[in-house]
């Protein structure tokens, strides 16, 4: 019997929905202090997230190649009900082909997590109980962010923190996830840049030093009110922040009330960071602050003074 609907086992939406349910269970376990259970549910959520990303390209990418019933179902035809998907190891191998950010280090991290998960479920071992949060959580959120990026989604939408009625605990976890992912992204950029030859690093620094802020404006997603210089937290290069204006006030220290001009302090808040040397990109205030960068920026402008019109003197 032929059908146009793919079996739920291979549906990108169904896999994403289940992944979301599991990450919510994971965070609930974390809030109870059950850190072993937290990592168990998180590992299951990550594998399902990876399968959803692959199935979004084509469901056949997650069908067990040894199962003809599964291959037919993934192609849209039902010939049986014994449906099987690929192993976690294969999922993480295939993800390296759809994102350049899903590198070997990330792949090995995911495979190690799935091996611990299997040991947790199928043996007397309890590998998750001995793991500290600092040993896995930051790279977990970084990895989830990479996979979500292939689906044009964010950690915020995955956790449901973008919903108006999202609980405060979930919003707090979202902020924590963003910060941890940003820290690992900085570390990854630092490692990649350090592996370049000295000649290549020096050339990148020289190119960055020659750039003017406005020349780099097209590299930002944000339609910024101002772009200013900063130092890259990953490679130390000259880099740039883009931000929006949020306030301004006449500078009392520099203002001459007898002049036709006035000096104004204009205040900006950074919302995006780009490094032209190592390619590090941070696209939120939370990420920028996690990098240890100051989001506040002030510029001084000199303007023609505006006078209030006189009333009642005619």
mmCIF file of C-alpha atoms in Angstrom:
data_model
loop_
_atom_site.group_PDB
_atom_site.id
_atom_site.type_symbol
_atom_site.label_atom_id
_atom_site.label_comp_id
_atom_site.label_asym_id
_atom_site.label_seq_id
_atom_site.Cartn_x
_atom_site.Cartn_y
_atom_site.Cartn_z
ATOM 1 C CA UNK A 1 0.000 0.000 0.000
ATOM 2 C CA UNK A 2 1.451 3.362 -1.049
ATOM 3 C CA UNK A 3 1.105 6.538 0.996
ATOM 4 C CA UNK A 4 2.346 10.085 0.679
ATOM 5 C CA UNK A 5 2.870 10.403 4.436
ATOM 6 C CA UNK A 6 6.147 9.181 5.865
ATOM 7 C CA UNK A 7 5.947 6.833 8.856
ATOM 8 C CA UNK A 8 6.285 8.618 12.201
ATOM 9 C CA UNK A 9 9.556 6.751 12.761
ATOM 10 C CA UNK A 10 11.087 8.810 9.959
ATOM 11 C CA UNK A 11 9.099 12.043 10.297
ATOM 12 C CA UNK A 12 11.319 15.101 10.980
ATOM 13 C CA UNK A 13 8.491 16.794 12.889
ATOM 14 C CA UNK A 14 7.714 13.729 15.005
ATOM 15 C CA UNK A 15 11.387 13.260 15.837
ATOM 16 C CA UNK A 16 11.709 16.937 16.744
ATOM 17 C CA UNK A 17 8.622 16.764 18.953
ATOM 18 C CA UNK A 18 9.990 13.739 20.795
ATOM 19 C CA UNK A 19 13.382 15.408 21.143
ATOM 20 C CA UNK A 20 11.713 18.453 22.699
ATOM 21 C CA UNK A 21 9.763 16.255 25.115
ATOM 22 C CA UNK A 22 12.961 14.512 26.197
ATOM 23 C CA UNK A 23 14.962 17.696 26.748
ATOM 24 C CA UNK A 24 12.128 19.037 28.911
ATOM 25 C CA UNK A 25 12.264 15.799 30.943
ATOM 26 C CA UNK A 26 16.027 16.218 31.180
ATOM 27 C CA UNK A 27 15.747 19.731 32.587
ATOM 28 C CA UNK A 28 13.043 18.612 35.008
ATOM 29 C CA UNK A 29 15.429 15.933 36.291
ATOM 30 C CA UNK A 30 18.158 18.552 36.665
ATOM 31 C CA UNK A 31 15.858 20.776 38.720
ATOM 32 C CA UNK A 32 15.228 17.810 41.057
ATOM 33 C CA UNK A 33 18.966 17.310 41.470
ATOM 34 C CA UNK A 34 18.932 13.996 39.584
ATOM 35 C CA UNK A 35 21.978 14.714 37.427
ATOM 36 C CA UNK A 36 22.392 11.151 36.141
ATOM 37 C CA UNK A 37 18.819 11.132 34.862
ATOM 38 C CA UNK A 38 19.383 14.614 33.437
ATOM 39 C CA UNK A 39 22.244 13.380 31.261
ATOM 40 C CA UNK A 40 20.345 10.231 30.245
ATOM 41 C CA UNK A 41 17.337 12.139 28.901
ATOM 42 C CA UNK A 42 19.629 14.773 27.386
ATOM 43 C CA UNK A 43 21.560 12.115 25.450
ATOM 44 C CA UNK A 44 18.320 10.673 24.047
ATOM 45 C CA UNK A 45 17.112 14.167 23.105
ATOM 46 C CA UNK A 46 20.349 14.892 21.240
ATOM 47 C CA UNK A 47 20.196 11.701 19.162
ATOM 48 C CA UNK A 48 16.579 12.395 18.207
ATOM 49 C CA UNK A 49 17.506 15.969 17.329
ATOM 50 C CA UNK A 50 20.224 14.661 15.030
ATOM 51 C CA UNK A 51 17.825 12.223 13.375
ATOM 52 C CA UNK A 52 15.320 15.029 12.843
ATOM 53 C CA UNK A 53 17.993 17.100 11.086
ATOM 54 C CA UNK A 54 18.918 14.222 8.774
ATOM 55 C CA UNK A 55 15.298 13.250 8.113
ATOM 56 C CA UNK A 56 14.603 16.862 7.187
ATOM 57 C CA UNK A 57 16.931 16.387 4.222
ATOM 58 C CA UNK A 58 15.370 13.010 3.383
ATOM 59 C CA UNK A 59 13.911 10.293 5.654
ATOM 60 C CA UNK A 60 16.016 7.644 3.904
ATOM 61 C CA UNK A 61 19.063 9.118 5.659
ATOM 62 C CA UNK A 62 17.914 7.632 8.970
ATOM 63 C CA UNK A 63 16.403 4.348 7.717
ATOM 64 C CA UNK A 64 18.322 1.172 8.581
ATOM 65 C CA UNK A 65 19.922 0.176 5.242
ATOM 66 C CA UNK A 66 19.656 -3.496 6.219
ATOM 67 C CA UNK A 67 15.867 -3.262 6.552
ATOM 68 C CA UNK A 68 13.929 -3.130 3.288
ATOM 69 C CA UNK A 69 10.705 -2.369 5.190
ATOM 70 C CA UNK A 70 12.370 0.684 6.720
ATOM 71 C CA UNK A 71 13.748 1.902 3.397
ATOM 72 C CA UNK A 72 10.339 1.590 1.748
ATOM 73 C CA UNK A 73 8.661 3.409 4.652
ATOM 74 C CA UNK A 74 11.226 6.200 4.498
ATOM 75 C CA UNK A 75 10.506 6.528 0.781
ATOM 76 C CA UNK A 76 6.780 6.842 1.461
ATOM 77 C CA UNK A 77 5.586 3.280 0.898
ATOM 78 C CA UNK A 78 4.354 0.938 3.628
ATOM 79 C CA UNK A 79 5.261 -2.720 3.107
ATOM 80 C CA UNK A 80 5.581 -3.739 6.764
ATOM 81 C CA UNK A 81 5.597 -2.498 10.341
ATOM 82 C CA UNK A 82 9.039 -3.586 11.571
ATOM 83 C CA UNK A 83 10.707 -0.215 11.099
ATOM 84 C CA UNK A 84 14.257 0.493 12.218
ATOM 85 C CA UNK A 85 16.457 3.584 12.200
ATOM 86 C CA UNK A 86 20.229 3.940 12.025
ATOM 87 C CA UNK A 87 22.432 3.754 15.117
ATOM 88 C CA UNK A 88 23.504 6.813 17.081
ATOM 89 C CA UNK A 89 27.066 6.327 15.802
ATOM 90 C CA UNK A 90 25.845 6.583 12.203
ATOM 91 C CA UNK A 91 23.678 9.605 13.035
ATOM 92 C CA UNK A 92 26.669 11.535 14.316
ATOM 93 C CA UNK A 93 28.867 10.439 11.405
ATOM 94 C CA UNK A 94 26.301 11.732 8.908
ATOM 95 C CA UNK A 95 25.840 15.038 10.687
ATOM 96 C CA UNK A 96 29.443 15.910 9.775
ATOM 97 C CA UNK A 97 28.274 16.111 6.143
ATOM 98 C CA UNK A 98 25.540 18.686 6.723
ATOM 99 C CA UNK A 99 27.389 21.166 8.963
ATOM 100 C CA UNK A 100 31.028 22.217 8.843
ATOM 101 C CA UNK A 101 30.699 23.190 12.514
ATOM 102 C CA UNK A 102 29.916 19.579 13.409
ATOM 103 C CA UNK A 103 33.601 18.681 13.533
ATOM 104 C CA UNK A 104 35.482 15.561 14.644
ATOM 105 C CA UNK A 105 35.678 16.714 18.257
ATOM 106 C CA UNK A 106 31.908 17.210 18.347
ATOM 107 C CA UNK A 107 31.314 13.837 16.693
ATOM 108 C CA UNK A 108 33.510 12.027 19.227
ATOM 109 C CA UNK A 109 31.770 13.844 22.085
ATOM 110 C CA UNK A 110 28.361 12.680 20.827
ATOM 111 C CA UNK A 111 29.509 9.110 20.289
ATOM 112 C CA UNK A 112 30.995 8.928 23.787
ATOM 113 C CA UNK A 113 27.730 10.202 25.240
ATOM 114 C CA UNK A 114 25.745 7.558 23.328
ATOM 115 C CA UNK A 115 28.122 4.809 24.524
ATOM 116 C CA UNK A 116 27.586 5.924 28.126
ATOM 117 C CA UNK A 117 23.850 5.984 27.489
ATOM 118 C CA UNK A 118 23.933 2.398 26.219
ATOM 119 C CA UNK A 119 25.958 1.307 29.236
ATOM 120 C CA UNK A 120 23.454 3.070 31.501
ATOM 121 C CA UNK A 121 20.486 1.310 29.890
ATOM 122 C CA UNK A 122 21.885 -2.118 29.059
ATOM 123 C CA UNK A 123 24.358 -2.965 31.821
ATOM 124 C CA UNK A 124 24.900 -2.707 35.538
ATOM 125 C CA UNK A 125 27.086 0.356 35.079
ATOM 126 C CA UNK A 126 25.975 3.870 35.987
ATOM 127 C CA UNK A 127 28.398 6.097 34.025
ATOM 128 C CA UNK A 128 26.189 9.179 34.156
ATOM 129 C CA UNK A 129 26.093 9.263 37.946
ATOM 130 C CA UNK A 130 29.818 9.953 38.169
ATOM 131 C CA UNK A 131 29.819 12.741 35.560
ATOM 132 C CA UNK A 132 30.009 16.344 36.746
ATOM 133 C CA UNK A 133 28.057 19.038 34.896
ATOM 134 C CA UNK A 134 31.241 20.875 33.982
ATOM 135 C CA UNK A 135 32.548 17.795 32.158
ATOM 136 C CA UNK A 136 29.760 17.618 29.580
ATOM 137 C CA UNK A 137 27.037 20.268 29.796
ATOM 138 C CA UNK A 138 28.749 23.156 28.006
ATOM 139 C CA UNK A 139 29.687 21.096 24.953
ATOM 140 C CA UNK A 140 26.220 19.528 24.980
ATOM 141 C CA UNK A 141 24.530 22.889 24.453
ATOM 142 C CA UNK A 142 27.140 23.828 21.873
ATOM 143 C CA UNK A 143 26.406 20.603 19.954
ATOM 144 C CA UNK A 144 22.643 21.075 20.165
ATOM 145 C CA UNK A 145 23.066 24.619 18.856
ATOM 146 C CA UNK A 146 25.021 23.329 15.833
ATOM 147 C CA UNK A 147 22.364 20.737 14.947
ATOM 148 C CA UNK A 148 19.512 23.212 15.450
ATOM 149 C CA UNK A 149 21.301 25.655 13.165
ATOM 150 C CA UNK A 150 20.976 23.156 10.283
ATOM 151 C CA UNK A 151 17.204 23.328 10.761
ATOM 152 C CA UNK A 152 17.240 27.137 11.115
ATOM 153 C CA UNK A 153 16.127 26.781 14.738
ATOM 154 C CA UNK A 154 17.578 27.973 18.042
ATOM 155 C CA UNK A 155 18.008 26.586 21.538
ATOM 156 C CA UNK A 156 15.262 29.000 22.565
ATOM 157 C CA UNK A 157 12.686 27.409 20.230
ATOM 158 C CA UNK A 158 13.857 23.885 21.070
ATOM 159 C CA UNK A 159 13.335 24.424 24.787
ATOM 160 C CA UNK A 160 10.108 26.337 24.248
ATOM 161 C CA UNK A 161 11.563 29.387 25.984
ATOM 162 C CA UNK A 162 10.237 31.568 23.159
ATOM 163 C CA UNK A 163 6.653 30.933 24.244
ATOM 164 C CA UNK A 164 4.880 33.666 26.188
ATOM 165 C CA UNK A 165 3.918 31.326 29.037
ATOM 166 C CA UNK A 166 7.288 29.616 29.358
ATOM 167 C CA UNK A 167 8.042 29.026 33.076
ATOM 168 C CA UNK A 168 10.785 31.063 34.710
ATOM 169 C CA UNK A 169 12.814 27.899 35.330
ATOM 170 C CA UNK A 170 12.842 27.135 31.604
ATOM 171 C CA UNK A 171 13.860 30.690 30.735
ATOM 172 C CA UNK A 172 16.708 30.419 33.231
ATOM 173 C CA UNK A 173 17.849 27.153 31.645
ATOM 174 C CA UNK A 174 17.718 28.774 28.217
ATOM 175 C CA UNK A 175 19.996 31.596 29.357
ATOM 176 C CA UNK A 176 22.350 29.072 30.946
ATOM 177 C CA UNK A 177 22.398 26.995 27.748
ATOM 178 C CA UNK A 178 23.198 30.037 25.605
ATOM 179 C CA UNK A 179 26.060 31.051 27.895
ATOM 180 C CA UNK A 180 27.561 27.553 28.023
ATOM 181 C CA UNK A 181 27.298 27.113 24.248
ATOM 182 C CA UNK A 182 28.995 30.476 23.689
ATOM 183 C CA UNK A 183 31.905 29.523 25.953
ATOM 184 C CA UNK A 184 32.529 26.335 23.978
ATOM 185 C CA UNK A 185 32.197 28.221 20.681
ATOM 186 C CA UNK A 186 34.938 30.611 21.829
ATOM 187 C CA UNK A 187 37.142 27.697 22.877
ATOM 188 C CA UNK A 188 36.582 25.984 19.515
ATOM 189 C CA UNK A 189 37.477 29.148 17.575
ATOM 190 C CA UNK A 190 40.597 29.624 19.715
ATOM 191 C CA UNK A 191 41.784 26.066 19.072
ATOM 192 C CA UNK A 192 41.142 26.267 15.324
ATOM 193 C CA UNK A 193 42.975 29.584 14.985
ATOM 194 C CA UNK A 194 45.961 28.370 17.014
ATOM 195 C CA UNK A 195 46.419 25.481 14.577
ATOM 196 C CA UNK A 196 47.061 27.888 11.688
ATOM 197 C CA UNK A 197 50.634 28.704 10.759
ATOM 198 C CA UNK A 198 52.175 31.843 12.254
ATOM 199 C CA UNK A 199 52.251 33.355 8.787
ATOM 200 C CA UNK A 200 48.512 32.769 8.331
ATOM 201 C CA UNK A 201 47.711 34.164 11.788
ATOM 202 C CA UNK A 202 49.815 37.275 11.203
ATOM 203 C CA UNK A 203 48.166 37.825 7.820
ATOM 204 C CA UNK A 204 44.721 37.578 9.429
ATOM 205 C CA UNK A 205 45.706 40.085 12.126
ATOM 206 C CA UNK A 206 47.062 42.514 9.519
ATOM 207 C CA UNK A 207 43.888 42.288 7.461
ATOM 208 C CA UNK A 208 41.737 42.902 10.547
ATOM 209 C CA UNK A 209 43.866 45.897 11.581
ATOM 210 C CA UNK A 210 43.320 47.495 8.172
ATOM 211 C CA UNK A 211 39.528 47.202 8.305
ATOM 212 C CA UNK A 212 37.349 50.160 9.158
ATOM 213 C CA UNK A 213 34.155 49.424 11.110
ATOM 214 C CA UNK A 214 31.832 50.486 8.285
ATOM 215 C CA UNK A 215 33.675 48.178 5.859
ATOM 216 C CA UNK A 216 32.674 45.227 8.032
ATOM 217 C CA UNK A 217 29.014 46.218 8.377
ATOM 218 C CA UNK A 218 27.729 43.751 5.781
ATOM 219 C CA UNK A 219 29.109 40.855 7.810
ATOM 220 C CA UNK A 220 26.546 41.544 10.529
ATOM 221 C CA UNK A 221 22.979 40.254 10.461
ATOM 222 C CA UNK A 222 21.921 43.199 12.603
ATOM 223 C CA UNK A 223 21.010 46.499 10.966
ATOM 224 C CA UNK A 224 23.170 48.333 13.464
ATOM 225 C CA UNK A 225 23.058 51.928 14.632
ATOM 226 C CA UNK A 226 26.789 51.777 15.313
ATOM 227 C CA UNK A 227 29.764 49.433 14.937
ATOM 228 C CA UNK A 228 32.800 49.727 17.194
ATOM 229 C CA UNK A 229 36.088 47.982 17.833
ATOM 230 C CA UNK A 230 36.856 45.410 20.505
ATOM 231 C CA UNK A 231 39.304 42.569 21.114
ATOM 232 C CA UNK A 232 38.384 39.021 20.128
ATOM 233 C CA UNK A 233 38.136 36.768 23.211
ATOM 234 C CA UNK A 234 39.223 33.762 21.140
ATOM 235 C CA UNK A 235 42.249 34.894 19.118
ATOM 236 C CA UNK A 236 43.057 38.384 20.419
ATOM 237 C CA UNK A 237 42.513 40.024 17.035
ATOM 238 C CA UNK A 238 40.925 43.382 16.406
ATOM 239 C CA UNK A 239 37.216 42.593 16.134
ATOM 240 C CA UNK A 240 33.890 44.412 16.021
ATOM 241 C CA UNK A 241 30.652 44.784 17.940
ATOM 242 C CA UNK A 242 27.405 45.976 16.377
ATOM 243 C CA UNK A 243 24.687 47.529 18.476
ATOM 244 C CA UNK A 244 21.576 49.654 18.738
ATOM 245 C CA UNK A 245 21.091 53.077 20.309
ATOM 246 C CA UNK A 246 19.063 53.053 23.510
ATOM 247 C CA UNK A 247 19.552 56.547 24.958
ATOM 248 C CA UNK A 248 21.259 59.905 24.587
ATOM 249 C CA UNK A 249 21.788 62.970 26.746
ATOM 250 C CA UNK A 250 23.485 66.336 26.535
ATOM 251 C CA UNK A 251 26.951 66.148 28.055
ATOM 252 C CA UNK A 252 27.092 68.651 30.913
ATOM 253 C CA UNK A 253 30.878 68.403 31.174
ATOM 254 C CA UNK A 254 31.516 69.455 27.584
ATOM 255 C CA UNK A 255 28.474 71.615 26.876
ATOM 256 C CA UNK A 256 28.899 75.364 26.391
ATOM 257 C CA UNK A 257 25.504 76.967 26.876
ATOM 258 C CA UNK A 258 26.614 80.061 24.936
ATOM 259 C CA UNK A 259 27.492 78.074 21.823
ATOM 260 C CA UNK A 260 25.122 77.272 18.959
ATOM 261 C CA UNK A 261 26.313 73.673 19.212
ATOM 262 C CA UNK A 262 25.807 71.102 21.941
ATOM 263 C CA UNK A 263 27.721 67.944 22.833
ATOM 264 C CA UNK A 264 25.630 64.794 23.161
ATOM 265 C CA UNK A 265 26.527 61.425 24.705
ATOM 266 C CA UNK A 266 24.917 58.638 22.656
ATOM 267 C CA UNK A 267 24.593 55.233 24.337
ATOM 268 C CA UNK A 268 24.580 51.912 22.478
ATOM 269 C CA UNK A 269 24.132 48.272 23.531
ATOM 270 C CA UNK A 270 25.898 45.516 21.593
ATOM 271 C CA UNK A 271 23.782 42.759 20.065
ATOM 272 C CA UNK A 272 26.255 41.037 17.744
ATOM 273 C CA UNK A 273 29.998 40.294 17.609
ATOM 274 C CA UNK A 274 32.192 39.306 14.670
ATOM 275 C CA UNK A 275 35.899 38.556 14.426
ATOM 276 C CA UNK A 276 37.393 38.861 10.924
ATOM 277 C CA UNK A 277 40.450 36.811 11.914
ATOM 278 C CA UNK A 278 39.155 33.599 13.519
ATOM 279 C CA UNK A 279 35.524 33.882 12.383
ATOM 280 C CA UNK A 280 34.014 33.829 15.876
ATOM 281 C CA UNK A 281 30.404 35.030 15.771
ATOM 282 C CA UNK A 282 28.221 35.847 18.771
ATOM 283 C CA UNK A 283 24.688 36.985 18.034
ATOM 284 C CA UNK A 284 23.063 37.942 21.322
ATOM 285 C CA UNK A 285 23.797 40.051 24.381
ATOM 286 C CA UNK A 286 23.874 36.925 26.555
ATOM 287 C CA UNK A 287 26.581 35.390 24.360
ATOM 288 C CA UNK A 288 28.590 38.614 24.225
ATOM 289 C CA UNK A 289 28.500 38.964 28.013
ATOM 290 C CA UNK A 290 29.462 35.282 28.370
ATOM 291 C CA UNK A 291 32.582 36.120 26.347
ATOM 292 C CA UNK A 292 33.510 38.756 28.917
ATOM 293 C CA UNK A 293 32.937 41.653 26.521
ATOM 294 C CA UNK A 294 31.343 44.932 27.583
ATOM 295 C CA UNK A 295 28.038 45.430 25.773
ATOM 296 C CA UNK A 296 27.884 49.148 26.624
ATOM 297 C CA UNK A 297 29.359 51.725 24.258
ATOM 298 C CA UNK A 298 29.232 55.537 24.266
ATOM 299 C CA UNK A 299 29.913 57.939 21.415
ATOM 300 C CA UNK A 300 30.144 61.726 21.607
ATOM 301 C CA UNK A 301 28.389 63.781 18.953
ATOM 302 C CA UNK A 302 28.363 67.526 18.336
ATOM 303 C CA UNK A 303 25.042 68.860 17.037
ATOM 304 C CA UNK A 304 23.402 72.146 16.197
ATOM 305 C CA UNK A 305 21.554 73.292 19.293
ATOM 306 C CA UNK A 306 17.758 73.267 19.014
ATOM 307 C CA UNK A 307 15.913 76.128 20.678
ATOM 308 C CA UNK A 308 12.364 76.044 21.941
ATOM 309 C CA UNK A 309 10.150 78.595 20.145
ATOM 310 C CA UNK A 310 9.049 81.675 22.084
ATOM 311 C CA UNK A 311 5.343 81.895 22.863
ATOM 312 C CA UNK A 312 3.161 84.852 23.753
ATOM 313 C CA UNK A 313 5.660 87.528 22.760
ATOM 314 C CA UNK A 314 4.034 88.666 19.520
#
